[in-house]
Amino acid sequence: MVREKAHVNVVIIGHVDSGKSTTTGHLIYKCGGVDQRKLEKFEKAAAQMGKSSFKFAWLLDKLKAERERGITIDISLLKFNTQKYSMTIIDAPGHRDFIKNMITGTSQADVALLVVSAVKGEYEAGVSRSGQTREHALLAYTLGVKQIIVCVNKMDMTEPPYSQKRYEEVVKGVRVFLKKIGYDTNAVPFVPISGWLGENMITPTQKMPWYRGWKVRLREGTANGNTLLEVLDSIKPPVRTINKPLRLPLQDVYKIGGVGTVPVGKIETGVLKPGMTLMFSPAKLTAEVKSIEMHHQGLDTALPGHNVGFNIKNMSVKNLRRGDVAGNAQHDPPSDVHSFEAQVIILNHPGKIKMGYSPVLDCHTAHVTCRFAELKEKLDRRTGKKLEDNPQLLMSGDAATVKLVPIKPMCVESFFTYPPLGRFAARDLKQTVAVGVIKSVEKVRGAKASQKAQTSK
């Protein structure tokens, strides 16, 4: 155990109350993330509030506000180990109004664990047009999470309990919409579990004798097993690009007494080291890195995939915000964009989209309103061939190349140079209306930019 385990970031997605937090809490508890004493404390507190079945979820819902509402709001990062990987769990919220948080969480993940409830009515609500099971899976795909695992949860509450018929019905339904989104369903493992009782999570279940285990076909060959833990071990570790310049989208910026300003985020490409001079865009500020921390341990070198907090010199918390991107000031620093050209697919928009339409774009951790400045060409969404030039309007199901202009400074990159910073989802009317990838960017360049950085130090 001398070698450090590979890091994998897992995002847990699914409809509200499908049991995401409970399932995740159970996993962490079983795989050494939390001690028994803490769990007993949570159990007492949960029982006093009459929510005893929430004890594992309480591991995740550490925030007080969430405890009272029983809903996960902020993205809590917790880690646990499987045999092969050191996993950081990003428990993404499932409520409608938190889709924005869910997007920030998902843009940092390598693997998505989609939790679907098998309970009558709950599964149907999640997969319905307005449900979030679909929407989350779709966002995960767009934001580049190409590996997805499906947990059919609450098997202990089906009628009759642990019903094979119900499990197969759910699997069939989920398979259909995952295929529509673009996932290769042969490579998606389906696992029946009970997150509350811990059935089939770590050890094979005795309650479901009909379950023959999961099996997936990948390019590298087939993989199979029974439990959720085995699935997590079977995932392909993501390829990290170290040799590209640094790009680190900020997820939050904290002010810590005695330390100073600490931005937090996941390194997408490149390497971060103490002593480096960073350029923050679109803030157009530079600052030196004093120290780096991950999971409360100091680091000399932080690599892609690491979720880190780093302390910077002489910079006030007020100057930075979520969605800013840090890069090496000496090596292709990030810059904000005037406009960018993107290939988009309109998903579920009730009306017609014309020039001037301005939804909120979620790209990496930024949420900025962007205007459709030009509809350049309409494409066939399967082949990518051009159908018509300068279409007047776009409707659900159309694919197109469009020019987008952010209404306030925003830092994005083209998908080909920095994939994580080149994918986005567009939200409007409380739902995802389009997804897309950025083909080219027109950056804001010039003497003014560097001058500004000097004066603002």
PDB file of C-alpha atoms in Angstrom, residues 111-378:
ATOM      1  CA  VAL A 111     -18.183   8.929 -12.693  1.00  0.00           C
ATOM      2  CA  ALA A 112     -21.870   9.402 -12.021  1.00  0.00           C
ATOM      3  CA  LEU A 113     -23.799   7.123  -9.713  1.00  0.00           C
ATOM      4  CA  LEU A 114     -27.456   7.476 -10.675  1.00  0.00           C
ATOM      5  CA  VAL A 115     -29.745   6.463  -7.828  1.00  0.00           C
ATOM      6  CA  VAL A 116     -33.253   5.445  -8.907  1.00  0.00           C
ATOM      7  CA  SER A 117     -35.954   4.526  -6.422  1.00  0.00           C
ATOM      8  CA  ALA A 118     -37.814   1.279  -7.109  1.00  0.00           C
ATOM      9  CA  VAL A 119     -40.778   2.315  -4.938  1.00  0.00           C
ATOM     10  CA  LYS A 120     -44.089   2.572  -6.737  1.00  0.00           C
ATOM     11  CA  GLY A 121     -44.738   6.165  -7.736  1.00  0.00           C
ATOM     12  CA  GLU A 122     -41.253   7.406  -6.818  1.00  0.00           C
ATOM     13  CA  TYR A 123     -39.547   5.915  -9.849  1.00  0.00           C
ATOM     14  CA  GLU A 124     -42.307   7.186 -12.122  1.00  0.00           C
ATOM     15  CA  ALA A 125     -41.996  10.701 -10.679  1.00  0.00           C
ATOM     16  CA  GLY A 126     -38.257  10.720 -11.278  1.00  0.00           C
ATOM     17  CA  VAL A 127     -38.449   9.578 -14.878  1.00  0.00           C
ATOM     18  CA  SER A 128     -41.452  11.660 -15.885  1.00  0.00           C
ATOM     19  CA  ARG A 129     -40.882  14.617 -18.208  1.00  0.00           C
ATOM     20  CA  SER A 130     -40.477  17.001 -15.276  1.00  0.00           C
ATOM     21  CA  GLY A 131     -38.563  14.551 -13.085  1.00  0.00           C
ATOM     22  CA  GLN A 132     -34.919  14.903 -12.324  1.00  0.00           C
ATOM     23  CA  THR A 133     -33.673  11.408 -13.006  1.00  0.00           C
ATOM     24  CA  ARG A 134     -33.671  12.207 -16.719  1.00  0.00           C
ATOM     25  CA  GLU A 135     -32.385  15.712 -16.344  1.00  0.00           C
ATOM     26  CA  HIS A 136     -29.474  14.731 -14.101  1.00  0.00           C
ATOM     27  CA  ALA A 137     -28.421  11.888 -16.378  1.00  0.00           C
ATOM     28  CA  LEU A 138     -28.539  14.242 -19.320  1.00  0.00           C
ATOM     29  CA  LEU A 139     -26.484  16.895 -17.554  1.00  0.00           C
ATOM     30  CA  ALA A 140     -23.961  14.311 -16.462  1.00  0.00           C
ATOM     31  CA  TYR A 141     -23.545  13.241 -20.078  1.00  0.00           C
ATOM     32  CA  THR A 142     -23.179  16.789 -21.369  1.00  0.00           C
ATOM     33  CA  LEU A 143     -20.759  17.786 -18.676  1.00  0.00           C
ATOM     34  CA  GLY A 144     -18.566  14.949 -19.838  1.00  0.00           C
ATOM     35  CA  VAL A 145     -19.225  12.252 -17.262  1.00  0.00           C
ATOM     36  CA  LYS A 146     -19.038   9.350 -19.661  1.00  0.00           C
ATOM     37  CA  GLN A 147     -19.172   6.569 -17.063  1.00  0.00           C
ATOM     38  CA  ILE A 148     -22.459   6.065 -15.310  1.00  0.00           C
ATOM     39  CA  ILE A 149     -23.574   3.446 -12.787  1.00  0.00           C
ATOM     40  CA  VAL A 150     -27.250   2.874 -12.030  1.00  0.00           C
ATOM     41  CA  CYS A 151     -28.358   1.879  -8.524  1.00  0.00           C
ATOM     42  CA  VAL A 152     -31.912   0.706  -8.190  1.00  0.00           C
ATOM     43  CA  ASN A 153     -32.483   1.687  -4.568  1.00  0.00           C
ATOM     44  CA  LYS A 154     -35.153   0.956  -1.935  1.00  0.00           C
ATOM     45  CA  MET A 155     -35.531  -2.654  -3.074  1.00  0.00           C
ATOM     46  CA  ASP A 156     -36.698  -3.404   0.483  1.00  0.00           C
ATOM     47  CA  MET A 157     -39.772  -1.236  -0.107  1.00  0.00           C
ATOM     48  CA  THR A 158     -41.131  -2.677  -3.351  1.00  0.00           C
ATOM     49  CA  GLU A 159     -44.305  -4.747  -3.335  1.00  0.00           C
ATOM     50  CA  PRO A 160     -43.547  -7.528  -2.545  1.00  0.00           C
ATOM     51  CA  PRO A 161     -40.151  -6.613  -1.033  1.00  0.00           C
ATOM     52  CA  TYR A 162     -37.134  -7.356  -3.283  1.00  0.00           C
ATOM     53  CA  SER A 163     -39.402  -7.867  -6.290  1.00  0.00           C
ATOM     54  CA  GLN A 164     -37.623  -9.066  -9.421  1.00  0.00           C
ATOM     55  CA  LYS A 165     -40.458  -7.905 -11.664  1.00  0.00           C
ATOM     56  CA  ARG A 166     -40.284  -4.345 -10.369  1.00  0.00           C
ATOM     57  CA  TYR A 167     -36.479  -4.278 -10.681  1.00  0.00           C
ATOM     58  CA  GLU A 168     -36.641  -5.384 -14.295  1.00  0.00           C
ATOM     59  CA  GLU A 169     -39.329  -2.817 -15.084  1.00  0.00           C
ATOM     60  CA  VAL A 170     -37.191  -0.009 -13.645  1.00  0.00           C
ATOM     61  CA  VAL A 171     -34.040  -1.187 -15.431  1.00  0.00           C
ATOM     62  CA  LYS A 172     -35.878  -1.331 -18.724  1.00  0.00           C
ATOM     63  CA  GLY A 173     -37.199   2.218 -18.347  1.00  0.00           C
ATOM     64  CA  VAL A 174     -33.856   3.705 -17.301  1.00  0.00           C
ATOM     65  CA  ARG A 175     -32.035   1.878 -20.086  1.00  0.00           C
ATOM     66  CA  VAL A 176     -34.282   3.448 -22.703  1.00  0.00           C
ATOM     67  CA  PHE A 177     -33.686   7.033 -21.666  1.00  0.00           C
ATOM     68  CA  LEU A 178     -29.945   6.537 -21.047  1.00  0.00           C
ATOM     69  CA  LYS A 179     -29.670   5.248 -24.591  1.00  0.00           C
ATOM     70  CA  LYS A 180     -31.570   8.265 -25.907  1.00  0.00           C
ATOM     71  CA  ILE A 181     -29.175  10.600 -24.122  1.00  0.00           C
ATOM     72  CA  GLY A 182     -26.192   8.909 -25.719  1.00  0.00           C
ATOM     73  CA  TYR A 183     -24.827   6.445 -23.165  1.00  0.00           C
ATOM     74  CA  ASP A 184     -23.803   2.997 -24.409  1.00  0.00           C
ATOM     75  CA  THR A 185     -26.106   0.915 -22.219  1.00  0.00           C
ATOM     76  CA  ASN A 186     -23.971  -2.218 -22.610  1.00  0.00           C
ATOM     77  CA  ALA A 187     -21.333  -0.418 -20.592  1.00  0.00           C
ATOM     78  CA  VAL A 188     -23.715   0.701 -17.839  1.00  0.00           C
ATOM     79  CA  PRO A 189     -23.945  -1.578 -14.792  1.00  0.00           C
ATOM     80  CA  PHE A 190     -27.323  -1.855 -13.003  1.00  0.00           C
ATOM     81  CA  VAL A 191     -27.256  -2.856  -9.324  1.00  0.00           C
ATOM     82  CA  PRO A 192     -30.258  -3.445  -7.044  1.00  0.00           C
ATOM     83  CA  ILE A 193     -29.560  -2.226  -3.494  1.00  0.00           C
ATOM     84  CA  SER A 194     -31.131  -1.009  -0.307  1.00  0.00           C
ATOM     85  CA  GLY A 195     -29.183   2.018   0.883  1.00  0.00           C
ATOM     86  CA  TRP A 196     -30.938   2.007   4.238  1.00  0.00           C
ATOM     87  CA  LEU A 197     -30.425  -1.665   5.098  1.00  0.00           C
ATOM     88  CA  GLY A 198     -27.130  -1.885   3.221  1.00  0.00           C
ATOM     89  CA  GLU A 199     -28.278  -4.783   1.024  1.00  0.00           C
ATOM     90  CA  ASN A 200     -25.903  -5.643  -1.827  1.00  0.00           C
ATOM     91  CA  MET A 201     -23.691  -2.640  -1.240  1.00  0.00           C
ATOM     92  CA  ILE A 202     -20.539  -4.193   0.204  1.00  0.00           C
ATOM     93  CA  THR A 203     -21.431  -7.876   0.445  1.00  0.00           C
ATOM     94  CA  PRO A 204     -23.619  -9.880  -1.951  1.00  0.00           C
ATOM     95  CA  THR A 205     -27.259  -9.953  -0.922  1.00  0.00           C
ATOM     96  CA  GLN A 206     -29.137 -13.020   0.324  1.00  0.00           C
ATOM     97  CA  LYS A 207     -32.498 -11.300  -0.071  1.00  0.00           C
ATOM     98  CA  MET A 208     -32.513 -11.309  -3.880  1.00  0.00           C
ATOM     99  CA  PRO A 209     -31.766 -14.883  -4.957  1.00  0.00           C
ATOM    100  CA  TRP A 210     -32.983 -14.026  -8.476  1.00  0.00           C
ATOM    101  CA  TYR A 211     -30.234 -11.426  -8.977  1.00  0.00           C
ATOM    102  CA  ARG A 212     -27.463 -12.845 -11.140  1.00  0.00           C
ATOM    103  CA  GLY A 213     -25.047  -9.960 -10.746  1.00  0.00           C
ATOM    104  CA  TRP A 214     -24.159  -7.109 -13.081  1.00  0.00           C
ATOM    105  CA  LYS A 215     -22.188  -7.388 -16.258  1.00  0.00           C
ATOM    106  CA  VAL A 216     -20.805  -4.765 -18.621  1.00  0.00           C
ATOM    107  CA  ARG A 217     -19.128  -4.896 -21.994  1.00  0.00           C
ATOM    108  CA  LEU A 218     -16.387  -2.363 -22.525  1.00  0.00           C
ATOM    109  CA  ARG A 219     -13.770  -1.919 -25.212  1.00  0.00           C
ATOM    110  CA  GLU A 220     -11.239  -3.440 -22.851  1.00  0.00           C
ATOM    111  CA  GLY A 221     -13.395  -6.538 -22.362  1.00  0.00           C
ATOM    112  CA  THR A 222     -16.143  -7.504 -19.943  1.00  0.00           C
ATOM    113  CA  ALA A 223     -16.443  -6.905 -16.227  1.00  0.00           C
ATOM    114  CA  ASN A 224     -18.898  -8.426 -13.773  1.00  0.00           C
ATOM    115  CA  GLY A 225     -19.709  -8.751 -10.100  1.00  0.00           C
ATOM    116  CA  ASN A 226     -22.527  -8.468  -7.599  1.00  0.00           C
ATOM    117  CA  THR A 227     -22.188  -5.525  -5.269  1.00  0.00           C
ATOM    118  CA  LEU A 228     -22.046  -1.786  -5.592  1.00  0.00           C
ATOM    119  CA  LEU A 229     -18.515  -1.723  -4.211  1.00  0.00           C
ATOM    120  CA  GLU A 230     -17.349  -4.089  -6.953  1.00  0.00           C
ATOM    121  CA  VAL A 231     -18.891  -1.792  -9.549  1.00  0.00           C
ATOM    122  CA  LEU A 232     -17.008   1.166  -8.131  1.00  0.00           C
ATOM    123  CA  ASP A 233     -13.795  -0.855  -8.391  1.00  0.00           C
ATOM    124  CA  SER A 234     -14.507  -1.756 -12.012  1.00  0.00           C
ATOM    125  CA  ILE A 235     -14.606   1.791 -13.327  1.00  0.00           C
ATOM    126  CA  LYS A 236     -11.897   3.018 -15.641  1.00  0.00           C
ATOM    127  CA  PRO A 237      -9.710   5.631 -13.998  1.00  0.00           C
ATOM    128  CA  PRO A 238      -9.966   8.905 -15.895  1.00  0.00           C
ATOM    129  CA  VAL A 239      -7.077  10.087 -18.009  1.00  0.00           C
ATOM    130  CA  ARG A 240      -5.596  13.236 -16.553  1.00  0.00           C
ATOM    131  CA  THR A 241      -3.801  15.747 -18.709  1.00  0.00           C
ATOM    132  CA  ILE A 242      -0.763  16.985 -16.857  1.00  0.00           C
ATOM    133  CA  ASN A 243       1.131  18.422 -19.788  1.00  0.00           C
ATOM    134  CA  LYS A 244      -1.437  21.102 -20.602  1.00  0.00           C
ATOM    135  CA  PRO A 245      -1.333  24.530 -18.972  1.00  0.00           C
ATOM    136  CA  LEU A 246      -3.131  24.846 -15.644  1.00  0.00           C
ATOM    137  CA  ARG A 247      -6.889  25.413 -15.571  1.00  0.00           C
ATOM    138  CA  LEU A 248      -8.666  25.441 -12.243  1.00  0.00           C
ATOM    139  CA  PRO A 249     -12.276  26.677 -12.122  1.00  0.00           C
ATOM    140  CA  LEU A 250     -13.111  27.994  -8.647  1.00  0.00           C
ATOM    141  CA  GLN A 251     -15.993  26.414  -6.848  1.00  0.00           C
ATOM    142  CA  ASP A 252     -15.916  28.703  -3.829  1.00  0.00           C
ATOM    143  CA  VAL A 253     -13.698  31.282  -2.190  1.00  0.00           C
ATOM    144  CA  TYR A 254     -13.352  31.320   1.576  1.00  0.00           C
ATOM    145  CA  LYS A 255     -11.825  33.734   4.012  1.00  0.00           C
ATOM    146  CA  ILE A 256     -10.149  31.773   6.763  1.00  0.00           C
ATOM    147  CA  GLY A 257      -9.015  33.563   9.909  1.00  0.00           C
ATOM    148  CA  GLY A 258      -5.255  33.539  10.357  1.00  0.00           C
ATOM    149  CA  VAL A 259      -4.753  32.134   6.855  1.00  0.00           C
ATOM    150  CA  GLY A 260      -6.385  34.560   4.456  1.00  0.00           C
ATOM    151  CA  THR A 261      -8.063  34.000   1.118  1.00  0.00           C
ATOM    152  CA  VAL A 262      -8.578  30.360   0.143  1.00  0.00           C
ATOM    153  CA  PRO A 263     -10.130  29.542  -3.247  1.00  0.00           C
ATOM    154  CA  VAL A 264     -11.361  25.958  -3.680  1.00  0.00           C
ATOM    155  CA  GLY A 265     -11.889  23.943  -6.866  1.00  0.00           C
ATOM    156  CA  LYS A 266     -10.912  20.944  -8.937  1.00  0.00           C
ATOM    157  CA  ILE A 267      -7.827  21.067 -11.125  1.00  0.00           C
ATOM    158  CA  GLU A 268      -8.982  20.201 -14.634  1.00  0.00           C
ATOM    159  CA  THR A 269      -5.647  20.296 -16.468  1.00  0.00           C
ATOM    160  CA  GLY A 270      -2.065  21.076 -15.540  1.00  0.00           C
ATOM    161  CA  VAL A 271      -0.279  21.177 -12.210  1.00  0.00           C
ATOM    162  CA  LEU A 272      -0.542  23.541  -9.253  1.00  0.00           C
ATOM    163  CA  LYS A 273       2.447  24.162  -6.973  1.00  0.00           C
ATOM    164  CA  PRO A 274       3.173  26.551  -4.114  1.00  0.00           C
ATOM    165  CA  GLY A 275       5.089  29.614  -5.305  1.00  0.00           C
ATOM    166  CA  MET A 276       3.322  29.734  -8.667  1.00  0.00           C
ATOM    167  CA  THR A 277       1.891  33.037  -9.861  1.00  0.00           C
ATOM    168  CA  LEU A 278      -1.709  32.551 -10.876  1.00  0.00           C
ATOM    169  CA  MET A 279      -3.815  34.639 -13.184  1.00  0.00           C
ATOM    170  CA  PHE A 280      -7.520  34.687 -12.360  1.00  0.00           C
ATOM    171  CA  SER A 281      -9.925  35.282 -15.189  1.00  0.00           C
ATOM    172  CA  PRO A 282     -12.317  37.062 -15.779  1.00  0.00           C
ATOM    173  CA  ALA A 283     -11.222  38.943 -12.623  1.00  0.00           C
ATOM    174  CA  LYS A 284      -7.912  39.816 -14.413  1.00  0.00           C
ATOM    175  CA  LEU A 285      -5.915  39.584 -11.199  1.00  0.00           C
ATOM    176  CA  THR A 286      -2.653  37.860 -10.401  1.00  0.00           C
ATOM    177  CA  ALA A 287      -1.552  36.382  -7.087  1.00  0.00           C
ATOM    178  CA  GLU A 288       1.011  33.983  -5.718  1.00  0.00           C
ATOM    179  CA  VAL A 289       0.104  30.590  -4.246  1.00  0.00           C
ATOM    180  CA  LYS A 290       1.323  30.214  -0.671  1.00  0.00           C
ATOM    181  CA  SER A 291       0.162  26.695   0.119  1.00  0.00           C
ATOM    182  CA  ILE A 292      -2.149  23.948  -1.145  1.00  0.00           C
ATOM    183  CA  GLU A 293      -4.341  21.573   0.798  1.00  0.00           C
ATOM    184  CA  MET A 294      -6.475  18.558  -0.081  1.00  0.00           C
ATOM    185  CA  HIS A 295      -8.693  16.838   2.503  1.00  0.00           C
ATOM    186  CA  HIS A 296      -6.874  18.865   5.195  1.00  0.00           C
ATOM    187  CA  GLN A 297      -3.417  17.650   4.206  1.00  0.00           C
ATOM    188  CA  GLY A 298      -0.745  19.876   2.706  1.00  0.00           C
ATOM    189  CA  LEU A 299       0.421  19.170  -0.850  1.00  0.00           C
ATOM    190  CA  ASP A 300       3.591  20.111  -2.729  1.00  0.00           C
ATOM    191  CA  THR A 301       2.096  19.326  -6.111  1.00  0.00           C
ATOM    192  CA  ALA A 302      -1.574  19.140  -6.979  1.00  0.00           C
ATOM    193  CA  LEU A 303      -2.504  17.228 -10.125  1.00  0.00           C
ATOM    194  CA  PRO A 304      -5.559  17.117 -12.380  1.00  0.00           C
ATOM    195  CA  GLY A 305      -8.555  15.544 -10.665  1.00  0.00           C
ATOM    196  CA  HIS A 306      -7.583  16.822  -7.238  1.00  0.00           C
ATOM    197  CA  ASN A 307     -10.129  18.901  -5.345  1.00  0.00           C
ATOM    198  CA  VAL A 308      -7.931  21.426  -3.595  1.00  0.00           C
ATOM    199  CA  GLY A 309      -8.038  24.541  -1.495  1.00  0.00           C
ATOM    200  CA  PHE A 310      -5.110  26.920  -1.896  1.00  0.00           C
ATOM    201  CA  ASN A 311      -4.047  30.010  -0.031  1.00  0.00           C
ATOM    202  CA  ILE A 312      -3.046  33.094  -2.053  1.00  0.00           C
ATOM    203  CA  LYS A 313      -1.140  36.238  -1.088  1.00  0.00           C
ATOM    204  CA  ASN A 314      -2.505  39.794  -1.023  1.00  0.00           C
ATOM    205  CA  MET A 315      -5.882  39.202  -2.549  1.00  0.00           C
ATOM    206  CA  SER A 316      -9.175  40.010  -0.936  1.00  0.00           C
ATOM    207  CA  VAL A 317     -11.985  37.484  -0.940  1.00  0.00           C
ATOM    208  CA  LYS A 318     -14.224  40.103  -2.544  1.00  0.00           C
ATOM    209  CA  ASN A 319     -12.230  40.107  -5.787  1.00  0.00           C
ATOM    210  CA  LEU A 320     -12.827  36.444  -6.623  1.00  0.00           C
ATOM    211  CA  ARG A 321     -15.978  34.442  -7.075  1.00  0.00           C
ATOM    212  CA  ARG A 322     -17.240  31.025  -8.044  1.00  0.00           C
ATOM    213  CA  GLY A 323     -16.844  30.513 -11.778  1.00  0.00           C
ATOM    214  CA  ASP A 324     -13.521  32.368 -12.056  1.00  0.00           C
ATOM    215  CA  VAL A 325     -10.739  30.292 -13.581  1.00  0.00           C
ATOM    216  CA  ALA A 326      -7.174  30.190 -12.284  1.00  0.00           C
ATOM    217  CA  GLY A 327      -4.244  29.478 -14.594  1.00  0.00           C
ATOM    218  CA  ASN A 328      -0.489  29.900 -14.633  1.00  0.00           C
ATOM    219  CA  ALA A 329       0.240  33.567 -15.379  1.00  0.00           C
ATOM    220  CA  GLN A 330       3.399  32.607 -17.321  1.00  0.00           C
ATOM    221  CA  HIS A 331       1.990  29.735 -19.338  1.00  0.00           C
ATOM    222  CA  ASP A 332      -1.063  30.422 -21.546  1.00  0.00           C
ATOM    223  CA  PRO A 333      -3.031  32.247 -18.826  1.00  0.00           C
ATOM    224  CA  PRO A 334      -6.824  32.033 -19.032  1.00  0.00           C
ATOM    225  CA  SER A 335      -8.658  35.053 -20.360  1.00  0.00           C
ATOM    226  CA  ASP A 336     -12.277  36.092 -20.592  1.00  0.00           C
ATOM    227  CA  VAL A 337     -14.080  35.895 -23.913  1.00  0.00           C
ATOM    228  CA  HIS A 338     -15.934  38.420 -26.086  1.00  0.00           C
ATOM    229  CA  SER A 339     -17.910  35.656 -27.717  1.00  0.00           C
ATOM    230  CA  PHE A 340     -17.670  31.991 -28.598  1.00  0.00           C
ATOM    231  CA  GLU A 341     -19.006  29.680 -31.229  1.00  0.00           C
ATOM    232  CA  ALA A 342     -20.679  26.500 -30.030  1.00  0.00           C
ATOM    233  CA  GLN A 343     -22.507  23.480 -31.312  1.00  0.00           C
ATOM    234  CA  VAL A 344     -25.732  23.130 -29.337  1.00  0.00           C
ATOM    235  CA  ILE A 345     -28.624  20.703 -29.152  1.00  0.00           C
ATOM    236  CA  ILE A 346     -31.956  22.136 -28.046  1.00  0.00           C
ATOM    237  CA  LEU A 347     -33.527  19.705 -25.608  1.00  0.00           C
ATOM    238  CA  ASN A 348     -36.812  20.702 -24.148  1.00  0.00           C
ATOM    239  CA  HIS A 349     -37.826  24.202 -24.990  1.00  0.00           C
ATOM    240  CA  PRO A 350     -41.574  24.737 -25.329  1.00  0.00           C
ATOM    241  CA  GLY A 351     -41.361  27.514 -27.919  1.00  0.00           C
ATOM    242  CA  LYS A 352     -39.118  28.692 -30.707  1.00  0.00           C
ATOM    243  CA  ILE A 353     -35.627  30.007 -30.109  1.00  0.00           C
ATOM    244  CA  LYS A 354     -34.587  33.068 -32.118  1.00  0.00           C
ATOM    245  CA  MET A 355     -31.609  35.369 -32.220  1.00  0.00           C
ATOM    246  CA  GLY A 356     -31.312  37.297 -28.966  1.00  0.00           C
ATOM    247  CA  TYR A 357     -32.510  34.403 -26.768  1.00  0.00           C
ATOM    248  CA  SER A 358     -30.596  34.629 -23.463  1.00  0.00           C
ATOM    249  CA  PRO A 359     -30.578  31.581 -21.172  1.00  0.00           C
ATOM    250  CA  VAL A 360     -28.188  31.023 -18.248  1.00  0.00           C
ATOM    251  CA  LEU A 361     -25.154  29.002 -19.308  1.00  0.00           C
ATOM    252  CA  ASP A 362     -23.576  26.624 -16.816  1.00  0.00           C
ATOM    253  CA  CYS A 363     -20.031  25.944 -17.891  1.00  0.00           C
ATOM    254  CA  HIS A 364     -17.533  24.348 -15.443  1.00  0.00           C
ATOM    255  CA  THR A 365     -18.468  26.218 -12.220  1.00  0.00           C
ATOM    256  CA  ALA A 366     -19.654  29.454 -13.841  1.00  0.00           C
ATOM    257  CA  HIS A 367     -23.309  30.373 -14.259  1.00  0.00           C
ATOM    258  CA  VAL A 368     -23.581  33.322 -16.652  1.00  0.00           C
ATOM    259  CA  THR A 369     -26.384  34.577 -18.896  1.00  0.00           C
ATOM    260  CA  CYS A 370     -25.342  34.427 -22.569  1.00  0.00           C
ATOM    261  CA  ARG A 371     -27.082  35.791 -25.645  1.00  0.00           C
ATOM    262  CA  PHE A 372     -27.603  33.770 -28.814  1.00  0.00           C
ATOM    263  CA  ALA A 373     -26.076  36.491 -31.035  1.00  0.00           C
ATOM    264  CA  GLU A 374     -26.165  34.568 -34.321  1.00  0.00           C
ATOM    265  CA  LEU A 375     -27.785  31.332 -35.430  1.00  0.00           C
ATOM    266  CA  LYS A 376     -25.142  30.265 -37.951  1.00  0.00           C
ATOM    267  CA  GLU A 377     -26.247  26.867 -39.233  1.00  0.00           C
ATOM    268  CA  LYS A 378     -28.670  24.097 -38.482  1.00  0.00           C
TER     269      LYS A 378
END
